[in-house]
PDB file of N, CA and C and ligand atoms in Angstrom:
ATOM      1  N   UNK A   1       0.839  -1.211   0.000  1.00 46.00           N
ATOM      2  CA  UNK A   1       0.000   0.000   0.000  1.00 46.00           C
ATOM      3  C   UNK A   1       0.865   1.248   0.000  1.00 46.00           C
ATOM      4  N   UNK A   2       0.793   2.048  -0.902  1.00 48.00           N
ATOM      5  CA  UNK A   2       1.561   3.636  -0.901  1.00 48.00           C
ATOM      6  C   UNK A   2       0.424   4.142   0.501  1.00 48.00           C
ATOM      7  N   UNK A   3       1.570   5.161   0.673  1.00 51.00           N
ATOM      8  CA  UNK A   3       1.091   6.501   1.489  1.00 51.00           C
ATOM      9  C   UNK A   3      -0.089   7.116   1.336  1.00 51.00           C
ATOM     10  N   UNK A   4      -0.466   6.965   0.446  1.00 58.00           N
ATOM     11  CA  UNK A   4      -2.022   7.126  -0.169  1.00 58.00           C
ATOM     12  C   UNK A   4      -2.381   6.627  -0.820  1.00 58.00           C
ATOM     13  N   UNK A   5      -4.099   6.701   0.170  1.00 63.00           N
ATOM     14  CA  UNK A   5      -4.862   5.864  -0.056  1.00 63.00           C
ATOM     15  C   UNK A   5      -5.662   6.040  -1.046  1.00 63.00           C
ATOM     16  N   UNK A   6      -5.991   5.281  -2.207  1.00 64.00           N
ATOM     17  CA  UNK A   6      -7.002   5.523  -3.286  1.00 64.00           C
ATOM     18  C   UNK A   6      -8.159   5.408  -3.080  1.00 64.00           C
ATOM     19  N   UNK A   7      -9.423   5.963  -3.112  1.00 63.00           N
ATOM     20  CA  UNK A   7     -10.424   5.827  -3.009  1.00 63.00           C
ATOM     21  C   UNK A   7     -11.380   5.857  -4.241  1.00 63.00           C
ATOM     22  N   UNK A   8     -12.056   4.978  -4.519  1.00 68.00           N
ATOM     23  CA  UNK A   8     -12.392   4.598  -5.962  1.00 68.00           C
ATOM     24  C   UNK A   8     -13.889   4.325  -5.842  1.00 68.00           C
ATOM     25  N   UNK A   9     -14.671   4.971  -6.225  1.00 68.00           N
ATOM     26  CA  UNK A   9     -16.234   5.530  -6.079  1.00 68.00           C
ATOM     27  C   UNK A   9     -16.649   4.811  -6.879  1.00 68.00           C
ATOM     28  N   UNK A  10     -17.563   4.073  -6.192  1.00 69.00           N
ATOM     29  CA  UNK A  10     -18.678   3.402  -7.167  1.00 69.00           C
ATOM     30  C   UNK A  10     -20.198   3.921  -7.100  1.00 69.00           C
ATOM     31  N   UNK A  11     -20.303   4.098  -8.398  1.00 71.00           N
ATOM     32  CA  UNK A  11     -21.449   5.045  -8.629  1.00 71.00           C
ATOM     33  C   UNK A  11     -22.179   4.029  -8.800  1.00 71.00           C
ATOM     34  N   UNK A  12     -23.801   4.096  -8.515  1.00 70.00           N
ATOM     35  CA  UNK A  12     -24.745   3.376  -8.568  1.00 70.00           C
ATOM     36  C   UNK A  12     -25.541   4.216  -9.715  1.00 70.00           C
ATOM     37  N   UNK A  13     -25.419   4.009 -10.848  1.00 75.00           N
ATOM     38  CA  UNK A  13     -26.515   4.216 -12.079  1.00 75.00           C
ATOM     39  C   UNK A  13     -27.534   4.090 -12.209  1.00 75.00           C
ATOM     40  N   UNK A  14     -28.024   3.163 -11.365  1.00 83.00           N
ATOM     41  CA  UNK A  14     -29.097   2.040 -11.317  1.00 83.00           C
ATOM     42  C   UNK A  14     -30.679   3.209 -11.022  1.00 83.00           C
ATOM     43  N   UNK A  15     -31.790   3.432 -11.296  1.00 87.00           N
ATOM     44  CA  UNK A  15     -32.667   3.694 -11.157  1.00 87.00           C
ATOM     45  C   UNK A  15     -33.585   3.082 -10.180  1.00 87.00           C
ATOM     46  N   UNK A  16     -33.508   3.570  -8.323  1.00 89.00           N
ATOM     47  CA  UNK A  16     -34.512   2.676  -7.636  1.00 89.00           C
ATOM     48  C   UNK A  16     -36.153   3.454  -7.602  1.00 89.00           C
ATOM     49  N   UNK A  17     -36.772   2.142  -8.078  1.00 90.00           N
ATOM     50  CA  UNK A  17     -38.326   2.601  -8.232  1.00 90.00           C
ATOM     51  C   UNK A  17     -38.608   3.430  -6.576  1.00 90.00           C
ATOM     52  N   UNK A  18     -39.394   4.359  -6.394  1.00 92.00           N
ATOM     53  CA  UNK A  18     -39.939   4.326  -4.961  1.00 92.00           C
ATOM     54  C   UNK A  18     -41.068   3.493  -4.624  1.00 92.00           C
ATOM     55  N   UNK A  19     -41.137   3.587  -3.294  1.00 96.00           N
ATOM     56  CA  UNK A  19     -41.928   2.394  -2.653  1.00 96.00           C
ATOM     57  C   UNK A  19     -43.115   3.192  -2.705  1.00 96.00           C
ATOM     58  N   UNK A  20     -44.403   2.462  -3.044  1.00 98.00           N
ATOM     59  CA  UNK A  20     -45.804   3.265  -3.492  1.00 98.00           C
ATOM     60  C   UNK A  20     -46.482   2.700  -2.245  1.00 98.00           C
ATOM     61  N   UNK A  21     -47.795   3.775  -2.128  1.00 98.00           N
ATOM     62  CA  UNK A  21     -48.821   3.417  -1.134  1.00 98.00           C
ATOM     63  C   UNK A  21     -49.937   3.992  -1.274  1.00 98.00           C
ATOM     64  N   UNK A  22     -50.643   2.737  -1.166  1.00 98.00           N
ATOM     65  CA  UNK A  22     -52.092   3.022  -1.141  1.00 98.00           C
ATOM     66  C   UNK A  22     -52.792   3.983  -0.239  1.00 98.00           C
ATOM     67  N   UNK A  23     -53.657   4.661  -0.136  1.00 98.00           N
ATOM     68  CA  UNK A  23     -54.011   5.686   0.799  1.00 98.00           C
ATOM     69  C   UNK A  23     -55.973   4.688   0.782  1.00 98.00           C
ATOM     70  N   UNK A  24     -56.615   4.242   1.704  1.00 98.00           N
ATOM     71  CA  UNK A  24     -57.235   4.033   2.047  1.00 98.00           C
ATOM     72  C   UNK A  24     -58.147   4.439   2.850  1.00 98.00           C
ATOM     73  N   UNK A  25     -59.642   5.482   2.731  1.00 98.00           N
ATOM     74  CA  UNK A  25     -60.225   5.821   3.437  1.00 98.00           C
ATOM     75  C   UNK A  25     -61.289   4.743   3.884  1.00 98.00           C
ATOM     76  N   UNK A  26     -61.967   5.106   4.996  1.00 98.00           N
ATOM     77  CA  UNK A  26     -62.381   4.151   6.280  1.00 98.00           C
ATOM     78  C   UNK A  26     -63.865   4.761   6.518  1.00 98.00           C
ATOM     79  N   UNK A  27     -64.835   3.990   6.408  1.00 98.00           N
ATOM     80  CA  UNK A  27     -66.047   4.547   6.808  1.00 98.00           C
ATOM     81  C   UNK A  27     -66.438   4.674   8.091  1.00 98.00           C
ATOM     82  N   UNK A  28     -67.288   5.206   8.643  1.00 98.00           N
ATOM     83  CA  UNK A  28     -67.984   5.772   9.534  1.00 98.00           C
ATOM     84  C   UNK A  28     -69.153   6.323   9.669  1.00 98.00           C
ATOM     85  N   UNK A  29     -69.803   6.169  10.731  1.00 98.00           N
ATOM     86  CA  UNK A  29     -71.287   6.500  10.570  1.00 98.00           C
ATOM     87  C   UNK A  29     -71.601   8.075  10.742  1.00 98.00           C
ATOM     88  N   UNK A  30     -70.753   8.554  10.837  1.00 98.00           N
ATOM     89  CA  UNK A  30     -71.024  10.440  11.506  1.00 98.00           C
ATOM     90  C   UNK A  30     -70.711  11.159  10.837  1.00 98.00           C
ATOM     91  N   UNK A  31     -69.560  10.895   9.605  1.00 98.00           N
ATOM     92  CA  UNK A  31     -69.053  11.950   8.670  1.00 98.00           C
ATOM     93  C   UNK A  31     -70.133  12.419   7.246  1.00 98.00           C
ATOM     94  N   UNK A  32     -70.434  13.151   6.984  1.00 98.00           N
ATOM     95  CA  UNK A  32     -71.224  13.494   6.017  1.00 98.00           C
ATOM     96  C   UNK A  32     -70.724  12.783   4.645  1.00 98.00           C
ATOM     97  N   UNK A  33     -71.228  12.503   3.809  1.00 98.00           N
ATOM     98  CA  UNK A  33     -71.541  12.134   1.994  1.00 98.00           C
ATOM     99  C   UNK A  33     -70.800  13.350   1.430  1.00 98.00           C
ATOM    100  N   UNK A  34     -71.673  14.563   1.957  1.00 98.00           N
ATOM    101  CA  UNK A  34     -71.460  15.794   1.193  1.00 98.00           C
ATOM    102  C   UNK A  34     -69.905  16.100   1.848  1.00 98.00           C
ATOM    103  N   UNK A  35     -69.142  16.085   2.931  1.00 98.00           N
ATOM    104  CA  UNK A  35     -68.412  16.164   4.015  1.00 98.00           C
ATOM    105  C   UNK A  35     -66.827  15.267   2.746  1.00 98.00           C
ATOM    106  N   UNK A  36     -67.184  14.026   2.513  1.00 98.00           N
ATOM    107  CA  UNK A  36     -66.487  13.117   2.280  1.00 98.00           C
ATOM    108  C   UNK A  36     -65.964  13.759   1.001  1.00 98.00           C
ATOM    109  N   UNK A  37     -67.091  14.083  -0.103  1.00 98.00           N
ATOM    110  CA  UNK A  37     -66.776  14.237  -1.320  1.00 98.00           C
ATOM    111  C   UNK A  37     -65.861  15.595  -1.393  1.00 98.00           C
ATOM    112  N   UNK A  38     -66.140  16.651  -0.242  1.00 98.00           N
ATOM    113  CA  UNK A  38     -65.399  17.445  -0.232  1.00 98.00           C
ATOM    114  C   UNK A  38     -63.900  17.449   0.079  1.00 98.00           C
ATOM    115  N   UNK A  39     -63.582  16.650   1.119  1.00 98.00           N
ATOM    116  CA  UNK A  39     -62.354  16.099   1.138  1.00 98.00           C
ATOM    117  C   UNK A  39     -61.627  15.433  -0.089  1.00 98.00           C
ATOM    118  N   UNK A  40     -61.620  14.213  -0.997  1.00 98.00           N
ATOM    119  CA  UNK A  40     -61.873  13.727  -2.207  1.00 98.00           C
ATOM    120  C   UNK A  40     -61.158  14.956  -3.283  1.00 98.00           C
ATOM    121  N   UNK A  41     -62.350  16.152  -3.095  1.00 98.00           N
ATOM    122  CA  UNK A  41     -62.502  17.274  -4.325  1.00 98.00           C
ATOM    123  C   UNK A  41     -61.311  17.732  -3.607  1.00 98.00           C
ATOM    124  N   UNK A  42     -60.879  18.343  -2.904  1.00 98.00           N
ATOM    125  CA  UNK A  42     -60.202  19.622  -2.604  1.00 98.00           C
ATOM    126  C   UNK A  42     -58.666  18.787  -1.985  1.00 98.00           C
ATOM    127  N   UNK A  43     -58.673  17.875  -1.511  1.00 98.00           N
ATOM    128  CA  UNK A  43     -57.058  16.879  -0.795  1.00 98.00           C
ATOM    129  C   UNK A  43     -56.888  16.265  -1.754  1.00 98.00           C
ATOM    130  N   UNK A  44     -57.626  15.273  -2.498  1.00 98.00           N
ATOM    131  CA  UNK A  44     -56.777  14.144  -3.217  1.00 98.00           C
ATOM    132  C   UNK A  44     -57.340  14.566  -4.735  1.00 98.00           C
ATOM    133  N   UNK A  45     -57.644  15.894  -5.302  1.00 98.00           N
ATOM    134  CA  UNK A  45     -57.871  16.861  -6.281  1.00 98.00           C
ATOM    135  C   UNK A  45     -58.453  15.160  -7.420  1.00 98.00           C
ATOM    136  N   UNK A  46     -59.605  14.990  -6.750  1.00 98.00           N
ATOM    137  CA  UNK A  46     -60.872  14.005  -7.948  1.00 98.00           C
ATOM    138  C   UNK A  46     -61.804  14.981  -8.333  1.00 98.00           C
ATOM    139  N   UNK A  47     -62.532  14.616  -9.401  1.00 98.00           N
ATOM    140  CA  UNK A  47     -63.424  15.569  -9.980  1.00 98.00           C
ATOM    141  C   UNK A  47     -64.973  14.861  -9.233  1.00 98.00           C
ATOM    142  N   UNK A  48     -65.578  15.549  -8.962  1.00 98.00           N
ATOM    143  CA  UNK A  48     -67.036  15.408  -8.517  1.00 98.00           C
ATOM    144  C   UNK A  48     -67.345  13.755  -8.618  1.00 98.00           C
ATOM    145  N   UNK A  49     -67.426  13.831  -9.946  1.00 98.00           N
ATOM    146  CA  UNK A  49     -68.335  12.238  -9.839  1.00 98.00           C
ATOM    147  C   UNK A  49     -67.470  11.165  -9.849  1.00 98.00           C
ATOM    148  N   UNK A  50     -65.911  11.508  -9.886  1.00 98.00           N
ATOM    149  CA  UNK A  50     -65.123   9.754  -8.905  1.00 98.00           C
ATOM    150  C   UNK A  50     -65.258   9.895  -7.620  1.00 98.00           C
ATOM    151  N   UNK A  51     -65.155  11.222  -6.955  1.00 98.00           N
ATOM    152  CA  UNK A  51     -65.066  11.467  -5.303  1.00 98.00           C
ATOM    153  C   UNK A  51     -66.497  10.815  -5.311  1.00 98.00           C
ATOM    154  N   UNK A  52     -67.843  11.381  -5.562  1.00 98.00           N
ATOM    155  CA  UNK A  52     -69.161  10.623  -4.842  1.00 98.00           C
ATOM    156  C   UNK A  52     -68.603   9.055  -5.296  1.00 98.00           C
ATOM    157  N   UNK A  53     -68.132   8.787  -6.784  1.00 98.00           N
ATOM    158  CA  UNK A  53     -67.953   7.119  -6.196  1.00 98.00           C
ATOM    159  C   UNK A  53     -67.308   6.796  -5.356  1.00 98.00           C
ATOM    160  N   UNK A  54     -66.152   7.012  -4.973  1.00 98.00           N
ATOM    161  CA  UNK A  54     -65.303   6.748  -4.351  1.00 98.00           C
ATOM    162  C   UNK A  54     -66.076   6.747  -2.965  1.00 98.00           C
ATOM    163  N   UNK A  55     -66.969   7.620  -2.858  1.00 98.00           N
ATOM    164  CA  UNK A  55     -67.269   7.761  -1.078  1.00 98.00           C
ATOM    165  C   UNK A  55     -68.496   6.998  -0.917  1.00 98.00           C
ATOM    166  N   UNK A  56     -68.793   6.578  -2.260  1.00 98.00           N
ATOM    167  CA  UNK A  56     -70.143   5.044  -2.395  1.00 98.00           C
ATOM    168  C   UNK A  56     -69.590   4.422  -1.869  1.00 98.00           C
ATOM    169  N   UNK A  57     -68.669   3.947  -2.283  1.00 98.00           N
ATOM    170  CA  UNK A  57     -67.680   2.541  -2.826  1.00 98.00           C
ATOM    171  C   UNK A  57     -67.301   1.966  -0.694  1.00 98.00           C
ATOM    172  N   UNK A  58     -67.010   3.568  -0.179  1.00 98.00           N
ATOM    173  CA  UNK A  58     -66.863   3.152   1.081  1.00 98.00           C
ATOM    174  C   UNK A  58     -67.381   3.062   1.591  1.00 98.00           C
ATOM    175  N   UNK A  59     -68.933   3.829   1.551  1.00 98.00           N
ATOM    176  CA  UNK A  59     -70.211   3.767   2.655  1.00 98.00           C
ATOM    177  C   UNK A  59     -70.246   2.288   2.920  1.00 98.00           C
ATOM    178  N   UNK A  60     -70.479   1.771   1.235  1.00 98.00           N
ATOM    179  CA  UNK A  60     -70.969   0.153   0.999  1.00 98.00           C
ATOM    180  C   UNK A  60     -70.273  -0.429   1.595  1.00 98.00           C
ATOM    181  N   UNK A  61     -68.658  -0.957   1.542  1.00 98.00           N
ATOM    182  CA  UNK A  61     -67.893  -1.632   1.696  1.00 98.00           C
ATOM    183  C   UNK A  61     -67.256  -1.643   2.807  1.00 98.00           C
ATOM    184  N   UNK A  62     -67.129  -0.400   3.872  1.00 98.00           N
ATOM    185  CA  UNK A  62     -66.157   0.125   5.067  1.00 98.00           C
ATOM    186  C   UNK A  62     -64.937   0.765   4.581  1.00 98.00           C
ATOM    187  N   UNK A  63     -64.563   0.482   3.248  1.00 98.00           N
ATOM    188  CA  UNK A  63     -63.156   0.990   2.753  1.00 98.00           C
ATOM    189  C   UNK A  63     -62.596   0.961   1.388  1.00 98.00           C
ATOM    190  N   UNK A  64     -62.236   1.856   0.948  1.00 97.00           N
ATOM    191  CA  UNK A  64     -61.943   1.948  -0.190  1.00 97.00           C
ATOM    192  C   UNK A  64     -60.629   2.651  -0.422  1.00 97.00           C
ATOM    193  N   UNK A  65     -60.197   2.185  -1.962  1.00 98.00           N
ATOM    194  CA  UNK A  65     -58.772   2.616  -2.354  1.00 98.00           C
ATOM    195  C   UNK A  65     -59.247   4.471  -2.684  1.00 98.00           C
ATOM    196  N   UNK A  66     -58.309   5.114  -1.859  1.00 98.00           N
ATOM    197  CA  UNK A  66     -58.072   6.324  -2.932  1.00 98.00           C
ATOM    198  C   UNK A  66     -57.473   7.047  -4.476  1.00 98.00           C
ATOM    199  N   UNK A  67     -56.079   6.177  -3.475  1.00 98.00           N
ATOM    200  CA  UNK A  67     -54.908   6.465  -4.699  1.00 98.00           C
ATOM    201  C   UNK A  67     -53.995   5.890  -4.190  1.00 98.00           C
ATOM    202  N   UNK A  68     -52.661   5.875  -5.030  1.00 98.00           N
ATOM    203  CA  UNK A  68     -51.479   5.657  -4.818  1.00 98.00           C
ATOM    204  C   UNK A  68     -50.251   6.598  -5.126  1.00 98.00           C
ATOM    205  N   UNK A  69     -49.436   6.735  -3.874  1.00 98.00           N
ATOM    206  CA  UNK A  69     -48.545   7.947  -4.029  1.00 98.00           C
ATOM    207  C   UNK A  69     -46.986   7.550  -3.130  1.00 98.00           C
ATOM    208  N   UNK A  70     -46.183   7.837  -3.018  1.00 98.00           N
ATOM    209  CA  UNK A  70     -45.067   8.034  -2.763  1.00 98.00           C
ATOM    210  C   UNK A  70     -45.505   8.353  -1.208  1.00 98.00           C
ATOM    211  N   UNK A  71     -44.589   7.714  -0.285  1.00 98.00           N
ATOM    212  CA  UNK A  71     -44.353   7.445   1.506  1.00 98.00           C
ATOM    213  C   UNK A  71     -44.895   8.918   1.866  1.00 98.00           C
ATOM    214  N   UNK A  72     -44.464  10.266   1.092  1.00 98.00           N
ATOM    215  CA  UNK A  72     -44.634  11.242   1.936  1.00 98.00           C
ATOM    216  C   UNK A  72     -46.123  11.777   1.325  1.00 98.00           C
ATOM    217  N   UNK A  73     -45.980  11.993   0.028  1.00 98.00           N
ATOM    218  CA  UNK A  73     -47.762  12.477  -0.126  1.00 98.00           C
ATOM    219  C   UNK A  73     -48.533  11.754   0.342  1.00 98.00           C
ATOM    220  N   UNK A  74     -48.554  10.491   0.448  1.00 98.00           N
ATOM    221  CA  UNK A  74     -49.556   9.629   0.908  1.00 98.00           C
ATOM    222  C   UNK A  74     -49.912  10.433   2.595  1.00 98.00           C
ATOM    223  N   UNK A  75     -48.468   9.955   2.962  1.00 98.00           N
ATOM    224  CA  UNK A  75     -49.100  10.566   4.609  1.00 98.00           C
ATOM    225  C   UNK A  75     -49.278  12.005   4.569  1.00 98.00           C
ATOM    226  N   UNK A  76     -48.634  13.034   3.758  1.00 98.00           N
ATOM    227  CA  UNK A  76     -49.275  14.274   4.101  1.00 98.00           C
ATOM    228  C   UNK A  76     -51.150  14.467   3.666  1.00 98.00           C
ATOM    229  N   UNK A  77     -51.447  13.952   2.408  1.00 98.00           N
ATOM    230  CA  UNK A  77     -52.192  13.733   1.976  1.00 98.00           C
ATOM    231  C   UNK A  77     -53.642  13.266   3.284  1.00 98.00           C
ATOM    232  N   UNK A  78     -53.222  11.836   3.987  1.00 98.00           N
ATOM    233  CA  UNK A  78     -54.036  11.661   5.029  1.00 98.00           C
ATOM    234  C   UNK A  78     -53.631  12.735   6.204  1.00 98.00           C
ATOM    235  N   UNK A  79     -52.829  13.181   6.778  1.00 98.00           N
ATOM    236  CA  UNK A  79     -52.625  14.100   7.570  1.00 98.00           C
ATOM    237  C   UNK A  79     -53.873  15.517   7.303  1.00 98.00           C
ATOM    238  N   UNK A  80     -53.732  15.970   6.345  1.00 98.00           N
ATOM    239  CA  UNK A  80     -54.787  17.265   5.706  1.00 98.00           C
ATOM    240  C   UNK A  80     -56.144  16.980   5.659  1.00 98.00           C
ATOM    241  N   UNK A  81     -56.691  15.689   5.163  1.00 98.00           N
ATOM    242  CA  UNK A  81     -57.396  15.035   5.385  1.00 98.00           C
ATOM    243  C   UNK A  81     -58.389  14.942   6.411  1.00 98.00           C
ATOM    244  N   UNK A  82     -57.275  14.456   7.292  1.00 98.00           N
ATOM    245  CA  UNK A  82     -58.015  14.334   8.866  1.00 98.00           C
ATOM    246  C   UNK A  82     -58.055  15.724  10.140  1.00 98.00           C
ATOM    247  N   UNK A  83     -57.055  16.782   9.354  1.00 98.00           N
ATOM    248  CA  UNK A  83     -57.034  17.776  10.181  1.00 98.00           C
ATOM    249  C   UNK A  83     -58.185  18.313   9.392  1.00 98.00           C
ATOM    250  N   UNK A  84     -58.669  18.842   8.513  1.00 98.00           N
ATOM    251  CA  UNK A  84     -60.112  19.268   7.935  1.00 98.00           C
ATOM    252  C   UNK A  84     -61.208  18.525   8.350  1.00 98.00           C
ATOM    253  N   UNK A  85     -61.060  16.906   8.534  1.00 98.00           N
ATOM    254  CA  UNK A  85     -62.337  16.195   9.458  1.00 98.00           C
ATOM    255  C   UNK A  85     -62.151  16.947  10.794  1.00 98.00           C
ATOM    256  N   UNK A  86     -61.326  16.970  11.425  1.00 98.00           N
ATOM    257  CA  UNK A  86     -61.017  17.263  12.434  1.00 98.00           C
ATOM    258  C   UNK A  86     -61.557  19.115  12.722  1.00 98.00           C
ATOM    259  N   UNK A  87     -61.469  19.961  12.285  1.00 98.00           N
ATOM    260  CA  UNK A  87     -61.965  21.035  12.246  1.00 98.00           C
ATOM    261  C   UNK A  87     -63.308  20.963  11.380  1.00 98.00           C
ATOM    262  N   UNK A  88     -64.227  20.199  11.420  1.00 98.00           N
ATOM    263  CA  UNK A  88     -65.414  20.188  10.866  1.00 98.00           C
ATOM    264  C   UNK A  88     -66.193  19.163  12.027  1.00 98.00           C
ATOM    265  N   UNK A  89     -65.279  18.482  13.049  1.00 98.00           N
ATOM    266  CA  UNK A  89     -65.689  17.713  13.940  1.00 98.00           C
ATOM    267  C   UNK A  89     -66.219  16.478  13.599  1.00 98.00           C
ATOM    268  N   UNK A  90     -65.868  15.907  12.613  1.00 98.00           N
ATOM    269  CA  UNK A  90     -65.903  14.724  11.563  1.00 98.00           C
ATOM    270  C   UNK A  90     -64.904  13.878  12.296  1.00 98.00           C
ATOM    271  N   UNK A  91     -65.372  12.627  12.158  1.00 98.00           N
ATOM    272  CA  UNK A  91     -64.179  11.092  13.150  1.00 98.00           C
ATOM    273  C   UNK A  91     -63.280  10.439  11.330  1.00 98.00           C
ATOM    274  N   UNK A  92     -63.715  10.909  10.469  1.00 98.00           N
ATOM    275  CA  UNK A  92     -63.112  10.728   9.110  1.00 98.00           C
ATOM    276  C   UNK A  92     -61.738   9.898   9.315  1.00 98.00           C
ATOM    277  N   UNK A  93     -61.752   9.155   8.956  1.00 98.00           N
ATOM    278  CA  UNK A  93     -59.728   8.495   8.834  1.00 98.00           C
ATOM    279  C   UNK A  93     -59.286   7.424   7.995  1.00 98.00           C
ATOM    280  N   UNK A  94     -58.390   8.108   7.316  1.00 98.00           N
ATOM    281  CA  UNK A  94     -57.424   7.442   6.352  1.00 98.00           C
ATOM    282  C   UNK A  94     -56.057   6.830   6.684  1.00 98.00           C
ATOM    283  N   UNK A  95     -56.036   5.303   6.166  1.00 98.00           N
ATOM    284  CA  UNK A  95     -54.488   4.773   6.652  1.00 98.00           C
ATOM    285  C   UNK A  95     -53.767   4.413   5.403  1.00 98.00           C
ATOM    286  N   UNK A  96     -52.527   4.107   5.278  1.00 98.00           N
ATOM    287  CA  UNK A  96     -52.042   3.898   4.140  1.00 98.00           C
ATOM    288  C   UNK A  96     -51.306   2.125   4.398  1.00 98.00           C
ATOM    289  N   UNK A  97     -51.151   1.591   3.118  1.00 98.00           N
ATOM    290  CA  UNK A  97     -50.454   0.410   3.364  1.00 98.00           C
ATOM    291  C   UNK A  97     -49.167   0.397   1.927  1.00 98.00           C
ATOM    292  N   UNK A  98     -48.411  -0.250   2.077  1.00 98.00           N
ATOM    293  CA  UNK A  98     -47.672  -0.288   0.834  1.00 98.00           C
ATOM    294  C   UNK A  98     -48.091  -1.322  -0.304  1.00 98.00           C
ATOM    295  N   UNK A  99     -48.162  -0.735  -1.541  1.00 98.00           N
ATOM    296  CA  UNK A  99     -48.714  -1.881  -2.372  1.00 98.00           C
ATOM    297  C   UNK A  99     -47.764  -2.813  -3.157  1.00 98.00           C
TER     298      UNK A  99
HETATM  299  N1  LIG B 101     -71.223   6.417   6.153  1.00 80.24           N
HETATM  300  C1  LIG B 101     -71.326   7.847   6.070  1.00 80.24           C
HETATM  301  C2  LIG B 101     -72.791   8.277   6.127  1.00 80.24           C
HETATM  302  O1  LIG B 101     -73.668   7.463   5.946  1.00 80.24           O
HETATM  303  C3  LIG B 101     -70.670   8.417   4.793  1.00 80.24           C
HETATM  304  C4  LIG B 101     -69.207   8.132   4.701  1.00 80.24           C
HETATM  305  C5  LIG B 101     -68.657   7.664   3.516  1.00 80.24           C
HETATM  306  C6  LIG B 101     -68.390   8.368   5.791  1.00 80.24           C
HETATM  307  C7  LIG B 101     -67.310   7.431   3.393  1.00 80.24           C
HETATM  308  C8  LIG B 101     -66.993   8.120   5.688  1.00 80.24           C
HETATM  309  O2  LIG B 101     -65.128   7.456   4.367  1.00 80.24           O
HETATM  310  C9  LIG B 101     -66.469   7.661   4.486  1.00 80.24           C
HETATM  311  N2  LIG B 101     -73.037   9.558   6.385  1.00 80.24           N
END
């Protein structure tokens, strides 16, 4: 070994996909229809008539897919979400899972 040391960088080229997640809202008996779709319209920017499906889809079922987004929109996304249920006094809540 010389006096100095070589240090020889290996670059990673490689393209890593990010890890995606589902954002999943959760029904409840207290939050409004009209309440839901507004959340939908204005947080996860759907146009009128996927948000009312979308907030069918959960009345019926207990839960439904929203979307899929990247670790941090997902949770800011439910974070805004639930602070607008939350200042409307709505029990509203969204969890995310990885897909
Ligand atoms: N179940 C609610 C009602 O009958 C409506 C609702 C739909 C609430 C979807 C939450 O994520 C939800 N008023």
């Amino acid at each position: 070994m010389s006096e100095q040391t070589i240090f020889k960088e290996k670059v990673d080229t490689k393209l890593q996909k990010p890890r995606m997640y589902r954002v999943i809202l959760l029904n409840d008996d207290y939050t409004t229809m009209e309440f839901v779709v507004e959340v939908l319209v204005t947080v996860f920017h759907k146009q009128v008539p996927e948000a009312t499906k979308i907030m069918l889809d959960v009345h019926e079922k207990g839960k439904g897919i929203v979307g899929i987004y990247t670790y941090d929109i997902a949770a800011t996304k439910i974070a805004q979400a639930e602070e607008m249920a939350r200042e409307n006094e709505f029990p509203l809540k969204a969890i995310m899972e990885e897909v």
